[in-house]
Coordinates of C-alpha atoms in Angstrom, one line a residue:
Chain A
X1 CA 8.6 -29.1 23.2
X2 CA 5.5 -30.7 21.7
X3 CA 3.5 -28.9 19.1
X4 CA -0.2 -29.3 18.4
X5 CA -2.4 -28.6 15.4
X6 CA -4.8 -25.7 15.6
X7 CA -7.9 -25.3 13.5
X8 CA -9.2 -21.9 12.5
X9 CA -12.5 -21.5 10.8
X10 CA -13.9 -18.3 9.2
X11 CA -15.9 -16.0 11.4
X12 CA -19.1 -14.1 10.9
X13 CA -19.2 -12.7 7.3
X14 CA -15.6 -14.1 6.9
X15 CA -14.1 -15.9 4.0
X16 CA -11.7 -18.8 3.4
X17 CA -10.4 -21.5 5.5
X18 CA -10.7 -23.7 7.5
X19 CA -7.0 -23.5 8.1
X20 CA -5.1 -26.1 10.2
X21 CA -1.7 -24.8 11.3
X22 CA 1.0 -26.5 13.3
X23 CA 4.3 -25.1 14.4
X24 CA 7.5 -27.2 14.2
X25 CA 11.1 -26.8 15.3
X26 CA 12.0 -24.5 12.5
X27 CA 8.7 -22.6 12.2
X28 CA 7.7 -21.9 15.7
X29 CA 6.4 -18.3 15.6
X30 CA 2.9 -17.0 15.1
X31 CA 3.2 -13.3 14.3
X32 CA 0.7 -10.6 15.3
X33 CA 0.8 -7.8 12.7
X34 CA -1.9 -5.7 14.2
X35 CA -0.1 -2.6 15.2
X36 CA -1.4 -2.6 18.8
X37 CA 0.3 -5.3 20.8
X38 CA -0.5 -9.0 20.5
X39 CA -3.9 -9.8 19.2
X40 CA -6.0 -12.2 21.3
X41 CA -6.4 -14.5 18.3
X42 CA -2.6 -14.8 17.9
X43 CA -2.3 -15.4 21.6
X44 CA -4.8 -18.2 21.5
X45 CA -3.2 -19.8 18.5
X46 CA 0.1 -19.8 20.4
X47 CA -1.4 -21.2 23.6
X48 CA -3.2 -24.1 21.8
X49 CA -0.3 -25.0 19.5
X50 CA 2.6 -24.6 21.8
X51 CA 4.2 -22.1 19.5
X52 CA 5.5 -18.7 20.4
X53 CA 3.7 -15.4 19.6
X54 CA 5.5 -12.3 18.7
X55 CA 4.4 -8.7 17.9
X56 CA 6.0 -8.2 14.6
X57 CA 6.1 -4.4 15.1
X58 CA 8.4 -4.7 18.1
X59 CA 10.0 -8.0 17.6
X60 CA 10.2 -9.0 14.0
X61 CA 11.1 -12.6 13.1
X62 CA 12.2 -14.1 9.8
X63 CA 9.5 -15.2 7.5
X64 CA 11.2 -18.6 7.4
X65 CA 10.5 -19.1 11.1
X66 CA 6.8 -18.1 10.9
X67 CA 4.0 -20.7 10.8
X68 CA 1.1 -18.3 10.8
X69 CA 0.4 -14.6 10.6
X70 CA -2.5 -12.8 12.3
X71 CA -3.4 -9.5 10.7
X72 CA -6.2 -6.9 11.0
X73 CA -6.2 -5.6 7.5
X74 CA -9.4 -4.0 6.2
X75 CA -7.7 -3.1 3.0
X76 CA -6.0 -5.3 0.6
X77 CA -2.2 -5.1 1.2
X78 CA -1.5 -7.1 4.3
X79 CA -4.1 -9.7 3.5
X80 CA -2.2 -10.6 0.3
X81 CA 1.4 -10.1 1.4
X82 CA 1.7 -13.1 3.7
X83 CA -0.2 -15.6 1.5
X84 CA 2.2 -14.5 -1.3
X85 CA 5.1 -15.4 1.0
X86 CA 3.5 -18.8 1.7
X87 CA 2.5 -18.0 5.3
X88 CA -1.0 -19.0 6.4
X89 CA -2.8 -15.8 7.2
X90 CA -5.6 -15.2 9.7
X91 CA -7.4 -11.8 9.3
X92 CA -9.5 -10.6 12.2
X93 CA -11.4 -8.3 9.8
X94 CA -14.0 -10.0 7.6
X95 CA -12.8 -9.3 4.0
X96 CA -13.0 -11.2 0.7
X97 CA -10.1 -11.4 -1.7
X98 CA -9.5 -8.1 -3.6
X99 CA -6.7 -5.9 -4.7
X100 CA -3.5 -6.4 -6.6
X101 CA -2.6 -9.5 -4.5
X102 CA -6.0 -11.2 -4.7
X103 CA -4.6 -14.0 -6.8
X104 CA -2.6 -15.2 -3.7
X105 CA -5.5 -15.0 -1.3
X106 CA -6.8 -18.6 -1.4
X107 CA -9.0 -20.7 0.9
X108 CA -6.2 -23.0 1.8
X109 CA -3.9 -20.2 3.1
X110 CA -6.2 -17.4 4.2
X111 CA -9.2 -17.1 6.5
X112 CA -10.9 -13.9 7.6
X113 CA -13.4 -12.5 10.2
X114 CA -11.7 -14.6 12.9
X115 CA -12.3 -14.0 16.6
X116 CA -11.0 -16.1 19.4
X117 CA -14.2 -18.2 19.2
X118 CA -13.1 -19.6 15.8
X119 CA -9.7 -20.9 17.1
X120 CA -9.7 -24.5 18.4
X121 CA -7.4 -27.5 18.9
X122 CA -7.3 -30.1 16.2
X123 CA -6.1 -33.6 15.7
X124 CA -5.6 -33.3 12.0
X125 CA -2.3 -32.5 10.4
X126 CA -1.6 -29.2 8.8
X127 CA -3.6 -28.9 5.6
X128 CA -1.2 -26.4 4.2
X129 CA 2.0 -27.5 2.7
X130 CA 4.4 -24.6 2.7
X131 CA 6.6 -23.9 -0.3
X132 CA 3.9 -25.1 -2.6
X133 CA 5.5 -23.6 -5.7
X134 CA 2.9 -23.0 -8.4
X135 CA 3.4 -25.5 -11.1
X136 CA 4.5 -23.8 -14.2
X137 CA 1.7 -23.7 -16.6
X138 CA 2.6 -25.6 -19.7
X139 CA 1.3 -23.3 -22.4
X140 CA 0.4 -25.2 -25.5
X141 CA 3.5 -24.7 -27.5
X142 CA 3.3 -23.6 -31.0
X143 CA 4.7 -26.3 -33.3
X144 CA 7.6 -25.0 -35.4
X145 CA 6.4 -24.8 -38.9
X146 CA 8.6 -25.6 -41.8
X147 CA 6.8 -23.3 -44.2
X148 CA 9.2 -20.8 -45.6
X149 CA 9.1 -17.1 -46.7
X150 CA 5.8 -15.5 -46.9
X151 CA 3.9 -17.9 -44.7
X152 CA 6.5 -17.4 -42.0
X153 CA 6.1 -13.7 -42.2
X154 CA 2.3 -14.0 -41.7
X155 CA 3.0 -16.3 -38.8
X156 CA 5.3 -13.8 -37.1
X157 CA 3.0 -10.8 -37.7
X158 CA 0.0 -12.8 -36.5
X159 CA 1.9 -13.8 -33.3
X160 CA 2.9 -10.2 -32.5
X161 CA -0.5 -8.9 -33.2
X162 CA -2.1 -11.6 -31.1
X163 CA 0.3 -10.9 -28.2
X164 CA -0.4 -7.1 -28.5
X165 CA -4.2 -7.6 -28.4
X166 CA -3.9 -10.2 -25.6
X167 CA -1.8 -7.9 -23.4
X168 CA -4.2 -5.1 -23.8
X169 CA -7.2 -7.3 -23.2
X170 CA -5.6 -8.6 -20.0
X171 CA -4.7 -5.1 -19.0
X172 CA -8.4 -4.1 -19.4
X173 CA -9.5 -7.1 -17.4
X174 CA -7.1 -6.1 -14.6
X175 CA -8.4 -2.5 -14.7
X176 CA -12.1 -3.4 -14.5
X177 CA -11.3 -5.8 -11.7
X178 CA -9.5 -2.9 -9.7
X179 CA -12.3 -0.5 -10.5
X180 CA -15.0 -2.8 -9.2
X181 CA -13.1 -4.2 -6.2
X182 CA -11.2 -1.2 -5.0
X183 CA -12.3 2.1 -6.6
X184 CA -16.1 1.8 -6.7
X185 CA -16.5 0.6 -3.1
X186 CA -14.5 3.6 -1.9
X187 CA -16.4 6.0 -4.1
X188 CA -19.7 4.6 -2.7
X189 CA -18.4 5.2 0.8
X190 CA -17.1 8.7 0.1
X191 CA -20.2 9.7 -2.0
X192 CA -22.6 8.6 0.8
X193 CA -20.5 10.5 3.4
X194 CA -20.4 13.7 1.3
X195 CA -24.1 13.5 0.6
X196 CA -25.0 13.2 4.3
X197 CA -22.6 16.0 5.3
X198 CA -23.9 18.4 2.7
X199 CA -27.6 17.6 3.1
X200 CA -27.8 17.5 6.8
X201 CA -25.9 20.6 7.7
X202 CA -23.1 18.7 9.5
X203 CA -20.8 20.4 7.0
X204 CA -21.3 23.8 8.6
X205 CA -20.4 22.5 12.0
X206 CA -17.4 20.7 10.6
X207 CA -16.3 23.9 8.9
X208 CA -16.2 25.7 12.2
X209 CA -13.9 22.9 13.6
X210 CA -11.8 22.5 10.6
X211 CA -11.2 26.0 9.4
X212 CA -8.8 27.1 12.1
X213 CA -6.7 24.0 11.3
X214 CA -7.0 23.7 7.6
X215 CA -7.6 27.4 6.8
X216 CA -4.0 28.6 7.3
X217 CA -0.5 27.3 7.0
X218 CA 0.2 27.2 10.8
X219 CA -2.8 25.0 11.3
X220 CA -1.8 22.7 8.5
X221 CA 1.7 22.3 10.1
X222 CA 0.1 21.4 13.4
X223 CA -2.3 19.0 11.7
X224 CA 0.8 17.2 10.1
X225 CA 2.5 17.0 13.4
X226 CA -0.6 15.5 15.0
X227 CA -0.8 12.9 12.2
X228 CA 2.9 12.1 12.6
X229 CA 3.0 11.5 16.4
X230 CA 4.7 8.1 16.7
X231 CA 2.0 6.6 18.9
X232 CA -0.8 7.9 16.6
X233 CA 0.6 7.4 13.1
X234 CA 0.4 3.5 13.0
X235 CA -3.3 3.8 14.1
X236 CA -4.2 6.5 11.6
X237 CA -2.5 4.7 8.7
X238 CA -4.5 1.7 7.5
X239 CA -5.6 1.9 3.8
X240 CA -5.5 5.7 3.8
X241 CA -9.1 5.8 5.0
X242 CA -8.6 8.5 7.6
X243 CA -6.5 10.6 5.2
X244 CA -9.2 10.2 2.6
X245 CA -12.0 11.2 4.9
X246 CA -10.2 14.2 6.3
X247 CA -9.1 15.1 2.7
X248 CA -12.8 15.0 1.6
X249 CA -13.8 17.3 4.4
X250 CA -11.1 19.8 3.6
X251 CA -12.0 19.5 -0.1
X252 CA -15.6 20.5 0.8
X253 CA -14.3 23.5 2.7
X254 CA -12.1 24.5 -0.3
X255 CA -15.1 24.1 -2.6
X256 CA -17.2 26.5 -0.5
X257 CA -14.3 29.0 -0.3
X258 CA -13.8 28.8 3.5
X259 CA -10.4 27.3 3.0
X260 CA -8.3 29.3 0.4
X261 CA -7.7 27.3 -2.8
X262 CA -3.9 27.5 -2.9
X263 CA -3.8 25.6 0.5
X264 CA -4.9 22.5 -1.4
X265 CA -1.3 21.5 -2.0
X266 CA 0.0 21.8 1.6
X267 CA -3.2 20.2 2.9
X268 CA -2.5 17.1 0.7
X269 CA 0.8 16.7 2.6
X270 CA -0.7 17.6 6.0
X271 CA -3.3 14.9 6.0
X272 CA -0.7 12.3 4.8
X273 CA 2.0 12.5 7.4
X274 CA 1.1 9.0 8.7
X275 CA 1.1 7.3 5.3
X276 CA 2.3 3.8 5.6
X277 CA 3.2 4.0 9.3
X278 CA 1.0 1.0 9.9
X279 CA 2.8 -1.0 7.3
X280 CA 6.5 -0.6 8.3
X281 CA 7.3 -4.2 9.4
X282 CA 5.3 -5.7 6.4
X283 CA 6.9 -3.4 3.9
X284 CA 10.4 -4.0 5.2
X285 CA 9.8 -7.8 5.1
X286 CA 8.8 -7.4 1.5
X287 CA 12.1 -5.8 0.9
X288 CA 13.7 -8.9 2.5
X289 CA 15.0 -6.9 5.5
X290 CA 16.4 -8.8 8.5
X291 CA 14.6 -8.7 11.9
X292 CA 17.3 -6.3 13.3
X293 CA 16.8 -3.9 10.5
X294 CA 13.1 -3.8 11.2
X295 CA 13.6 -3.3 14.9
X296 CA 15.8 -0.3 14.4
X297 CA 14.1 0.9 11.2
X298 CA 10.6 1.2 12.7
X299 CA 11.4 3.9 15.3
X300 CA 13.7 5.6 12.7
X301 CA 10.8 6.0 10.3
X302 CA 8.3 7.0 13.0
X303 CA 10.6 9.7 14.4
X304 CA 11.7 10.9 10.9
X305 CA 8.0 11.7 10.2
X306 CA 8.0 14.2 13.0
X307 CA 10.8 16.1 11.3
X308 CA 9.9 15.6 7.7
X309 CA 6.1 16.1 7.8
X310 CA 6.1 19.7 8.8
X311 CA 9.0 20.3 6.3
X312 CA 6.8 18.6 3.6
X313 CA 3.9 20.9 4.4
X314 CA 6.2 24.0 4.2
X315 CA 7.7 22.9 0.9
X316 CA 4.2 22.4 -0.5
X317 CA 3.3 25.8 0.8
X318 CA 6.2 27.3 -1.1
X319 CA 5.1 25.6 -4.3
X320 CA 1.4 26.4 -3.7
X321 CA 1.9 30.0 -5.1
X322 CA 2.1 28.3 -8.5
X323 CA -1.6 27.4 -8.0
X324 CA -2.8 30.9 -7.7
Chain B
X1 CA -48.7 12.9 9.2
X2 CA -47.0 16.0 7.9
X3 CA -44.2 15.6 10.4
X4 CA -43.7 12.0 9.3
X5 CA -43.6 13.0 5.7
X6 CA -41.0 15.6 6.4
X7 CA -38.9 13.2 8.3
X8 CA -39.1 10.6 5.5
X9 CA -38.3 13.3 2.9
X10 CA -35.3 14.3 4.9
X11 CA -34.2 10.7 5.3
X12 CA -34.4 10.0 1.6
X13 CA -32.9 13.3 0.8
X14 CA -29.7 12.4 2.6
X15 CA -29.1 9.5 0.2
X16 CA -30.4 11.2 -2.9
X17 CA -27.6 13.7 -2.2
X18 CA -25.2 10.8 -1.8
X19 CA -26.4 9.3 -5.0
X20 CA -25.9 12.5 -6.9
X21 CA -22.3 12.8 -5.7
X22 CA -21.8 9.1 -6.7
X23 CA -23.2 9.7 -10.2
X24 CA -20.8 12.7 -10.5
X25 CA -17.9 10.5 -9.7
X26 CA -19.1 7.8 -12.1
X27 CA -19.4 10.2 -15.1
X28 CA -16.4 12.4 -14.3
X29 CA -13.7 10.2 -12.9
X30 CA -14.4 6.5 -13.8
X31 CA -14.2 6.7 -17.7
X32 CA -10.9 8.5 -17.7
X33 CA -9.6 6.2 -15.0
X34 CA -10.5 3.1 -16.9
X35 CA -8.8 4.0 -20.1
X36 CA -5.8 5.5 -18.4
X37 CA -5.2 2.5 -16.1
X38 CA -5.7 0.1 -18.9
X39 CA -3.1 1.8 -21.1
X40 CA -0.5 1.9 -18.3
X41 CA -1.2 -1.7 -17.2
X42 CA -0.5 -2.7 -20.8
X43 CA 2.6 -0.6 -21.0
X44 CA 4.0 -2.2 -17.9
X45 CA 3.3 -5.7 -19.3
X46 CA 5.1 -4.8 -22.5
X47 CA 8.1 -3.4 -20.7
X48 CA 8.3 -6.4 -18.4
X49 CA 9.3 -6.8 -14.8
X50 CA 12.8 -8.2 -15.5
X51 CA 13.9 -5.2 -17.4
X52 CA 12.7 -2.9 -14.7
X53 CA 14.4 -5.0 -12.0
X54 CA 17.7 -5.0 -13.8
X55 CA 17.5 -1.2 -14.3
X56 CA 16.5 -0.6 -10.7
X57 CA 19.4 -2.7 -9.3
X58 CA 21.8 -0.2 -11.0
X59 CA 20.3 2.8 -9.3
X60 CA 21.1 2.0 -5.7
X61 CA 24.6 3.5 -5.4
X62 CA 23.8 7.2 -5.2
X63 CA 21.5 8.5 -2.5
X64 CA 19.9 11.0 -4.8
X65 CA 18.7 8.2 -7.1
X66 CA 18.0 5.8 -4.2
X67 CA 15.4 8.1 -2.7
X68 CA 13.9 9.6 -5.9
X69 CA 14.1 7.5 -9.1
X70 CA 14.2 4.1 -7.4
X71 CA 10.9 4.6 -5.4
X72 CA 9.3 6.3 -8.4
X73 CA 10.1 3.4 -10.7
X74 CA 9.1 0.9 -8.0
X75 CA 5.7 2.6 -7.4
X76 CA 5.0 3.1 -11.1
X77 CA 5.8 -0.4 -12.2
X78 CA 5.1 -2.6 -9.2
X79 CA 2.4 -0.5 -7.5
X80 CA 1.2 -0.8 -3.9
X81 CA 2.2 -3.0 -2.1
X82 CA 4.7 -4.8 -4.3
X83 CA 6.8 -1.6 -4.7
X84 CA 8.6 -2.3 -1.4
X85 CA 10.2 -5.5 -2.8
X86 CA 12.7 -3.2 -4.6
X87 CA 14.2 -2.8 -1.1
X88 CA 16.0 -6.1 -1.7
X89 CA 18.4 -4.4 -4.1
X90 CA 19.7 -2.3 -1.2
X91 CA 22.1 -3.0 1.7
X92 CA 20.3 -3.6 5.0
X93 CA 21.1 -0.1 6.4
X94 CA 19.3 1.7 3.6
X95 CA 16.1 -0.4 3.6
X96 CA 14.1 1.6 6.2
X97 CA 14.9 4.8 4.4
X98 CA 13.9 3.3 1.0
X99 CA 10.6 2.0 2.5
X100 CA 9.9 5.4 3.9
X101 CA 10.5 7.3 0.7
X102 CA 8.6 4.7 -1.3
X103 CA 5.5 4.7 0.9
X104 CA 5.5 8.5 1.0
X105 CA 5.2 8.6 -2.8
X106 CA 2.2 6.3 -3.0
X107 CA -0.2 9.3 -2.7
X108 CA 1.6 12.0 -4.7
X109 CA 1.7 9.6 -7.6
X110 CA -2.0 9.0 -7.8
X111 CA -2.8 12.4 -9.3
X112 CA -1.2 11.6 -12.6
X113 CA -0.8 7.8 -12.4
X114 CA -3.8 6.5 -10.5
X115 CA -3.0 2.9 -11.4
X116 CA -0.2 2.9 -8.8
X117 CA -2.4 3.0 -5.8
X118 CA -6.0 3.0 -7.1
X119 CA -7.5 1.8 -3.8
X120 CA -6.3 5.0 -2.0
X121 CA -7.2 7.5 -4.8
X122 CA -9.4 9.5 -2.5
X123 CA -6.5 10.8 -0.4
X124 CA -5.9 13.0 -3.5
X125 CA -9.4 13.1 -5.0
X126 CA -11.0 14.3 -1.8
X127 CA -9.1 17.5 -1.8
X128 CA -8.8 17.7 -5.6
X129 CA -12.5 17.5 -6.1
X130 CA -13.1 20.5 -3.9
X131 CA -10.2 22.3 -5.6
X132 CA -11.8 21.8 -9.0
X133 CA -15.2 22.9 -7.7
X134 CA -13.7 26.1 -6.5
X135 CA -12.5 26.7 -10.1
X136 CA -9.0 25.3 -9.9
X137 CA -7.1 23.3 -12.5
X138 CA -6.9 19.7 -11.2
X139 CA -4.1 18.7 -13.6
X140 CA -1.9 21.5 -12.3
X141 CA -2.6 20.4 -8.7
X142 CA -1.7 16.8 -9.7
X143 CA 1.5 17.8 -11.3
X144 CA 2.6 20.0 -8.4
X145 CA 1.7 17.2 -6.0
X146 CA 3.9 14.9 -8.0
X147 CA 6.9 17.3 -8.2
X148 CA 6.6 18.3 -4.5
X149 CA 6.3 14.6 -3.7
X150 CA 9.6 13.9 -5.3
X151 CA 11.4 16.6 -3.2
X152 CA 9.7 15.4 -0.1
X153 CA 10.5 11.7 -0.5
X154 CA 14.2 12.6 -1.1
X155 CA 14.3 14.7 2.1
X156 CA 12.5 12.0 4.0
X157 CA 14.8 9.3 2.7
X158 CA 17.9 11.3 3.8
X159 CA 16.5 12.0 7.2
X160 CA 15.3 8.5 7.8
X161 CA 18.7 7.2 6.6
X162 CA 20.5 9.3 9.3
X163 CA 18.0 8.3 12.0
X164 CA 18.2 4.6 11.1
X165 CA 22.0 4.7 11.3
X166 CA 21.6 6.3 14.8
X167 CA 19.2 3.5 15.9
X168 CA 21.5 0.8 14.4
X169 CA 24.3 2.2 16.5
X170 CA 22.2 2.5 19.6
X171 CA 20.9 -1.1 19.3
X172 CA 24.4 -2.4 18.6
X173 CA 23.6 -3.7 15.1
X174 CA 27.2 -3.1 13.9
X175 CA 27.1 -6.0 11.5
X176 CA 24.4 -4.2 9.6
X177 CA 26.3 -1.0 9.5
X178 CA 29.5 -2.7 8.4
X179 CA 27.8 -4.8 5.8
X180 CA 29.7 -4.6 2.5
X181 CA 28.5 -2.1 0.2
X182 CA 29.3 -3.8 -3.0
X183 CA 26.0 -3.3 -4.6
X184 CA 26.8 -5.5 -7.6
X185 CA 27.5 -8.5 -5.4
X186 CA 24.3 -7.9 -3.6
X187 CA 22.4 -7.6 -6.8
X188 CA 23.6 -10.9 -8.0
X189 CA 22.7 -12.7 -4.8
X190 CA 19.3 -11.2 -4.7
X191 CA 18.6 -11.7 -8.3
X192 CA 19.2 -15.4 -7.9
X193 CA 16.8 -15.6 -5.0
X194 CA 14.2 -13.6 -6.9

């Protein structure tokens, strides 16, 4: 089997790259982590390179045997997970680095906004050297001082205080980063949505549709069952967007009194039956699970939701009387 | 001309309403969020990952801890998506159940500890904002969401554990089922890798 290099450049509004990937005897798989079969981009990479393409939801392979991952992550998790594991990552959604793993999303291992147009054969060798361990940063070491007694004490106190302040400063920096990159954009989206719904009168129409579902406990159990359907849940999952939108709509109904207040708690569980169902193979890989575990574990989790989601809503319903 | 003016007013009105909602979020939610997340981020750095890892490795033996305290600690200290890495402390056959209970806690945690999954805050906030507007106590809702969440992830862990064992049997993965359960051994192996 001969393998060829494949060059992938960023697409419209995309970021990162260009990546040049090439399979070899040990790393011969390109995985498609898109939740709906094999993505055309992954297929084309496999066709051009001579590697094999697998759908990592149905047929997980070890990360050590993977030379590239194709994801469709509009959020932040999957885009960062594979770069962190040292696997070149091709995102079909145009995103820029953000989120808790942003530090791993670099131009030499990540490219986004990719369609089949951006994948082409290449003569160059792989630009990415796997297992590129980050070189340990050599902090400028503090020279041991020979001063005794009092000066030493000042030194120690100063060091501790410095560390304390630095840790807090860094924590603040991380926080502002999260607020700007993750929280504010979502707030902008939700605020605009709520504004349009309230001002235009769409809210009243939605209330008619939603109130039979969200307005009583039977409806909420049905809602949770719909969200937990094994063929729907992986599609509804990504980044909690759908749960957030449905939640905001139900929140509006609670605010206007159409949905009783105490149903807020069971509603929280009803809209969340699908949480993480799009993320099962990735999450299990992060827990260093073997491919066989992922193959059996994925249906186990999907079917478990059908049982546990209505139970969750009912438990929340039992507790909801504490809200009254 | 009047019609045009009305259309334009309506159009701008849509986004004025959106802007008002946004300003409300900015003044009500963001300031609290920033100081809370900063404090917790600092706390996590002070405690340190190693200590949490060592402690977590000890919790894996009992199912009640495996599907309650373990995911709670994972979510609190490592946040989404790194919380799943704690699955490495477990034998293969428990990994799907751990993932399921861990991922199911990622929204119940946000009411009180928004740092753990700040990108998906609105799953909670969407409903909680409406609840507050109707005169409810948001902290109480957050607390109940947290407590109910713990019960739910425990049940979910147990159910998924049974179901995954069923699927392991059906797919003939006996080597996973028979894998030695000596958690201490496992811990050592994985700790070296990590």
